[in-house]
Amino acid sequence: ETQEMSHARCVPSSRLVFPSPTTHKRQRVAPQAVRAVAMATSAQTPHPRLDPSRVVLFVCDVQEKFAPVIHGFANCVYVAQLMLRASELLGFTAIITEQVPDKLGKTVHALQAIIKDNEDHVYAKTKFSMVNPETSDHLDSLEEVIAKPQALLCGLETHVCVSQTAFDLLERGWEVFILVDGVSSQRTSDRSVASRRMENAGCVLTTSEAALFELVGDARHDKFREVSKLVREPRPEVPLPVP
């Protein structure tokens, strides 16, 4: 064997050989299979629905001193009064709090006439969350009679008292629904970020009208006409932005 032939076997060839391309046919998936997968996925993911027998309304700190500084304050007042009146119609409990009322004032005048018959459900507080020593006995009593309570939450401020209330209620096992047309902050950025954070934590974002018609559920409901009249009442001209 010559030296040249030996050397030739040791040197790799410069010619590259690629595997022949394989043609992959796209397989069609039967619509029935797609639906089955979607239904299975949906069954594994909880989608809370409002249940009038389990709902509790939380009205958080809609007070006089906040009026000049909260973005869209009139919307918070509107939704709070709408939901308080609806709670009387549909028979669900309402809890109202006031943050340090000796400094920040009482609940706004527009709500006073509605809550006067429920003064035992109005709590002064210093803790930001509505879940606090003042409300604990009331919440405990509700949890004794409602297997999995649901909270409808409105008020202010979204990124402080509202969000801390939402997180505390989630930790207690409640399903929490945020009425986005009735929560706000001084800055829209705080409201937007807090809303997204609450949703990521497991809260459901909804609106007051959507919540009420979900609670009614049927045009044959004996309170349907009265609820329909409530939601047709004039609203603040400038709505709060979508979070």
Short mmCIF file of C-alpha atoms in Angstrom, two decimals:
data_model
loop_
_atom_site.label_atom_id
_atom_site.label_comp_id
_atom_site.label_asym_id
_atom_site.label_seq_id
_atom_site.Cartn_x
_atom_site.Cartn_y
_atom_site.Cartn_z
CA GLU A 1 0.00 0.00 0.00
CA THR A 2 1.49 3.30 -1.06
CA GLN A 3 1.91 6.26 1.29
CA GLU A 4 -0.43 8.35 -0.86
CA MET A 5 -3.27 5.78 -0.55
CA SER A 6 -2.88 5.59 3.25
CA HIS A 7 -3.00 9.35 3.54
CA ALA A 8 -6.16 9.48 1.40
CA ARG A 9 -8.04 7.20 3.81
CA CYS A 10 -7.22 9.44 6.80
CA VAL A 11 -8.36 12.70 5.29
CA PRO A 12 -12.14 13.27 5.48
CA SER A 13 -13.88 13.97 2.25
CA SER A 14 -14.90 17.59 1.62
CA ARG A 15 -18.10 16.35 0.00
CA LEU A 16 -21.05 16.67 2.39
CA VAL A 17 -23.87 14.20 2.15
CA PHE A 18 -27.29 15.29 3.42
CA PRO A 19 -30.12 12.92 4.20
CA SER A 20 -32.91 13.04 1.71
CA PRO A 21 -35.80 15.22 2.86
CA THR A 22 -38.82 13.44 4.25
CA THR A 23 -42.22 14.73 3.33
CA HIS A 24 -44.54 14.98 6.38
CA LYS A 25 -48.21 14.97 5.67
CA ARG A 26 -50.30 17.11 7.97
CA GLN A 27 -52.78 14.90 9.67
CA ARG A 28 -56.33 16.13 10.02
CA VAL A 29 -57.80 15.92 13.50
CA ALA A 30 -61.45 15.08 13.66
CA PRO A 31 -63.64 17.91 15.03
CA GLN A 32 -65.01 15.49 17.62
CA ALA A 33 -61.51 14.93 18.97
CA VAL A 34 -60.87 18.69 19.16
CA ARG A 35 -64.09 19.20 21.08
CA ALA A 36 -63.28 16.33 23.43
CA VAL A 37 -59.87 17.82 24.27
CA ALA A 38 -61.41 21.27 24.79
CA MET A 39 -64.08 19.85 27.10
CA ALA A 40 -61.51 17.89 29.10
CA THR A 41 -59.32 20.98 29.49
CA SER A 42 -62.31 23.08 30.48
CA ALA A 43 -63.37 20.52 33.08
CA GLN A 44 -59.92 20.72 34.67
CA THR A 45 -60.00 24.53 34.85
CA PRO A 46 -62.41 26.05 37.36
CA HIS A 47 -64.66 28.79 36.01
CA PRO A 48 -66.51 30.35 38.96
CA ARG A 49 -70.09 31.36 38.26
CA LEU A 50 -72.05 33.65 40.55
CA ASP A 51 -74.54 31.90 42.79
CA PRO A 52 -77.13 34.14 44.52
CA SER A 53 -77.23 31.80 47.52
CA ARG A 54 -73.49 32.27 48.13
CA VAL A 55 -72.88 35.93 47.28
CA VAL A 56 -71.76 38.64 49.72
CA LEU A 57 -71.25 42.27 48.62
CA PHE A 58 -68.15 44.10 49.90
CA VAL A 59 -68.20 47.91 49.61
CA CYS A 60 -64.73 49.15 50.45
CA ASP A 61 -64.15 52.67 51.83
CA VAL A 62 -66.30 54.82 49.54
CA GLN A 63 -65.76 57.91 51.73
CA GLU A 64 -66.13 61.67 51.41
CA LYS A 65 -62.45 62.62 51.68
CA PHE A 66 -61.55 60.45 48.69
CA ALA A 67 -63.96 62.23 46.34
CA PRO A 68 -61.58 64.95 45.03
CA VAL A 69 -58.60 62.65 44.44
CA ILE A 70 -59.89 59.33 43.12
CA HIS A 71 -60.03 58.88 39.34
CA GLY A 72 -63.65 58.31 38.34
CA PHE A 73 -64.92 58.52 41.92
CA ALA A 74 -68.51 58.99 40.70
CA ASN A 75 -68.36 55.56 39.06
CA CYS A 76 -67.44 53.94 42.36
CA VAL A 77 -70.36 55.67 44.07
CA TYR A 78 -72.73 54.65 41.27
CA VAL A 79 -71.73 50.97 41.37
CA ALA A 80 -71.79 50.86 45.18
CA GLN A 81 -75.33 52.26 45.36
CA LEU A 82 -76.47 50.03 42.47
CA MET A 83 -75.17 46.89 44.14
CA LEU A 84 -76.45 47.87 47.60
CA ARG A 85 -79.94 48.37 46.20
CA ALA A 86 -79.64 45.09 44.31
CA SER A 87 -78.62 43.32 47.51
CA GLU A 88 -81.93 44.41 49.04
CA LEU A 89 -83.85 43.19 45.98
CA LEU A 90 -82.08 39.85 45.66
CA GLY A 91 -81.53 39.23 49.36
CA PHE A 92 -77.77 38.93 49.70
CA THR A 93 -75.64 40.33 52.51
CA ALA A 94 -73.60 43.53 52.22
CA ILE A 95 -70.53 44.51 54.26
CA ILE A 96 -69.38 48.14 54.19
CA THR A 97 -66.12 49.47 55.63
CA GLU A 98 -64.73 52.93 56.36
CA GLN A 99 -60.98 53.51 56.58
CA VAL A 100 -60.14 55.63 59.65
CA PRO A 101 -63.46 57.54 59.38
CA ASP A 102 -62.51 60.15 61.98
CA LYS A 103 -59.85 61.37 59.52
CA LEU A 104 -61.23 60.37 56.11
CA GLY A 105 -64.93 60.95 56.74
CA LYS A 106 -67.92 58.65 56.69
CA THR A 107 -69.34 56.76 53.72
CA VAL A 108 -70.52 59.25 51.07
CA HIS A 109 -73.91 60.86 51.54
CA ALA A 110 -75.31 59.19 48.40
CA LEU A 111 -75.01 55.80 50.11
CA GLN A 112 -76.14 56.79 53.59
CA ALA A 113 -79.86 56.44 52.88
CA ILE A 114 -79.29 52.92 51.55
CA ILE A 115 -77.12 51.66 54.41
CA LYS A 116 -79.05 53.25 57.27
CA ASP A 117 -80.98 50.00 57.83
CA ASN A 118 -77.73 48.01 57.79
CA GLU A 119 -75.65 50.06 60.19
CA ASP A 120 -74.57 46.90 62.00
CA HIS A 121 -72.85 45.88 58.73
CA VAL A 122 -70.76 49.08 58.56
CA TYR A 123 -67.30 48.71 60.09
CA ALA A 124 -64.65 51.31 60.86
CA LYS A 125 -61.14 49.98 60.33
CA THR A 126 -57.47 50.86 60.35
CA LYS A 127 -56.16 47.77 58.55
CA PHE A 128 -56.29 48.23 54.78
CA SER A 129 -58.00 44.91 54.13
CA MET A 130 -61.71 44.47 54.81
CA VAL A 131 -60.70 41.16 56.39
CA ASN A 132 -59.76 42.46 59.80
CA PRO A 133 -60.51 42.10 63.53
CA GLU A 134 -63.62 44.28 63.18
CA THR A 135 -65.22 42.11 60.49
CA SER A 136 -63.85 38.71 61.56
CA ASP A 137 -66.91 37.60 63.56
CA HIS A 138 -69.22 38.52 60.69
CA LEU A 139 -67.08 36.67 58.16
CA ASP A 140 -66.82 33.63 60.45
CA SER A 141 -70.62 33.49 60.78
CA LEU A 142 -71.05 33.69 57.00
CA GLU A 143 -68.54 30.90 56.46
CA GLU A 144 -70.47 28.69 58.90
CA VAL A 145 -73.62 28.82 56.75
CA ILE A 146 -72.15 29.17 53.22
CA ALA A 147 -70.02 26.26 52.03
CA LYS A 148 -67.94 28.29 49.55
CA PRO A 149 -68.79 31.99 49.81
CA GLN A 150 -68.44 34.39 46.91
CA ALA A 151 -67.43 38.04 47.24
CA LEU A 152 -68.59 40.85 44.97
CA LEU A 153 -66.01 43.56 45.61
CA CYS A 154 -66.17 47.27 44.78
CA GLY A 155 -64.69 50.45 46.23
CA LEU A 156 -61.23 51.91 46.64
CA GLU A 157 -58.40 52.11 46.33
CA THR A 158 -57.90 49.27 43.88
CA HIS A 159 -54.20 48.77 44.57
CA VAL A 160 -54.43 49.05 48.35
CA CYS A 161 -57.58 48.18 50.29
CA VAL A 162 -59.43 46.42 47.45
CA SER A 163 -56.54 44.19 46.39
CA GLN A 164 -55.53 43.31 49.95
CA THR A 165 -59.15 42.39 50.69
CA ALA A 166 -59.24 40.21 47.58
CA PHE A 167 -56.04 38.36 48.51
CA ASP A 168 -57.21 37.77 52.10
CA LEU A 169 -60.57 36.43 50.92
CA LEU A 170 -58.88 34.10 48.43
CA GLU A 171 -56.72 32.76 51.25
CA ARG A 172 -59.88 32.06 53.24
CA GLY A 173 -61.26 30.00 50.35
CA TRP A 174 -63.70 32.56 48.91
CA GLU A 175 -64.35 33.04 45.22
CA VAL A 176 -63.74 36.72 44.50
CA PHE A 177 -65.38 38.79 41.75
CA ILE A 178 -64.03 42.29 41.14
CA LEU A 179 -66.55 44.82 39.81
CA VAL A 180 -64.11 46.68 37.56
CA ASP A 181 -66.57 49.48 36.80
CA GLY A 182 -66.72 50.23 40.53
CA VAL A 183 -63.10 50.12 41.72
CA SER A 184 -60.53 52.86 41.26
CA SER A 185 -57.39 54.58 42.53
CA GLN A 186 -55.86 58.03 42.34
CA ARG A 187 -53.72 56.92 39.39
CA THR A 188 -55.03 54.82 36.52
CA SER A 189 -51.75 52.89 36.34
CA ASP A 190 -52.21 51.67 39.92
CA ARG A 191 -55.77 50.60 39.13
CA SER A 192 -54.73 48.77 35.97
CA VAL A 193 -51.78 46.89 37.46
CA ALA A 194 -53.73 45.94 40.59
CA SER A 195 -56.62 44.61 38.50
CA ARG A 196 -54.27 42.40 36.48
CA ARG A 197 -52.55 41.21 39.64
CA MET A 198 -55.87 40.25 41.24
CA GLU A 199 -56.94 38.41 38.11
CA ASN A 200 -53.64 36.52 38.01
CA ALA A 201 -54.16 35.58 41.67
CA GLY A 202 -57.49 33.94 40.84
CA CYS A 203 -60.08 36.72 41.03
CA VAL A 204 -62.74 37.05 38.34
CA LEU A 205 -63.03 40.46 36.67
CA THR A 206 -66.59 41.42 35.81
CA THR A 207 -68.93 44.43 35.77
CA SER A 208 -71.88 45.36 37.92
CA GLU A 209 -74.43 44.79 35.16
CA ALA A 210 -72.91 41.47 34.11
CA ALA A 211 -72.90 40.31 37.73
CA LEU A 212 -76.52 41.29 38.33
CA PHE A 213 -77.86 39.52 35.25
CA GLU A 214 -75.76 36.47 36.10
CA LEU A 215 -77.35 36.45 39.56
CA VAL A 216 -80.85 36.82 38.08
CA GLY A 217 -80.19 34.24 35.37
CA ASP A 218 -83.64 34.20 33.75
CA ALA A 219 -86.14 36.74 32.41
CA ARG A 220 -88.78 34.86 34.41
CA HIS A 221 -87.03 35.70 37.69
CA ASP A 222 -89.46 37.59 39.91
CA LYS A 223 -86.94 40.44 40.34
CA PHE A 224 -85.87 40.66 36.69
CA ARG A 225 -87.90 43.78 35.88
CA GLU A 226 -86.71 45.62 38.97
CA VAL A 227 -83.07 44.74 38.31
CA SER A 228 -83.50 45.80 34.68
CA LYS A 229 -84.77 49.19 35.85
CA LEU A 230 -81.77 49.58 38.15
CA VAL A 231 -79.20 49.03 35.41
CA ARG A 232 -80.99 51.44 33.05
CA GLU A 233 -80.62 54.36 35.46
CA PRO A 234 -78.24 57.14 34.34
CA ARG A 235 -74.56 56.40 34.84
CA PRO A 236 -71.62 58.80 35.16
CA GLU A 237 -70.89 60.30 31.74
CA VAL A 238 -67.24 59.17 31.66
CA PRO A 239 -66.85 55.45 32.46
CA LEU A 240 -63.76 53.99 34.03
CA PRO A 241 -61.32 52.53 31.49
CA VAL A 242 -61.02 48.79 31.01
CA PRO A 243 -58.14 47.59 33.24
#
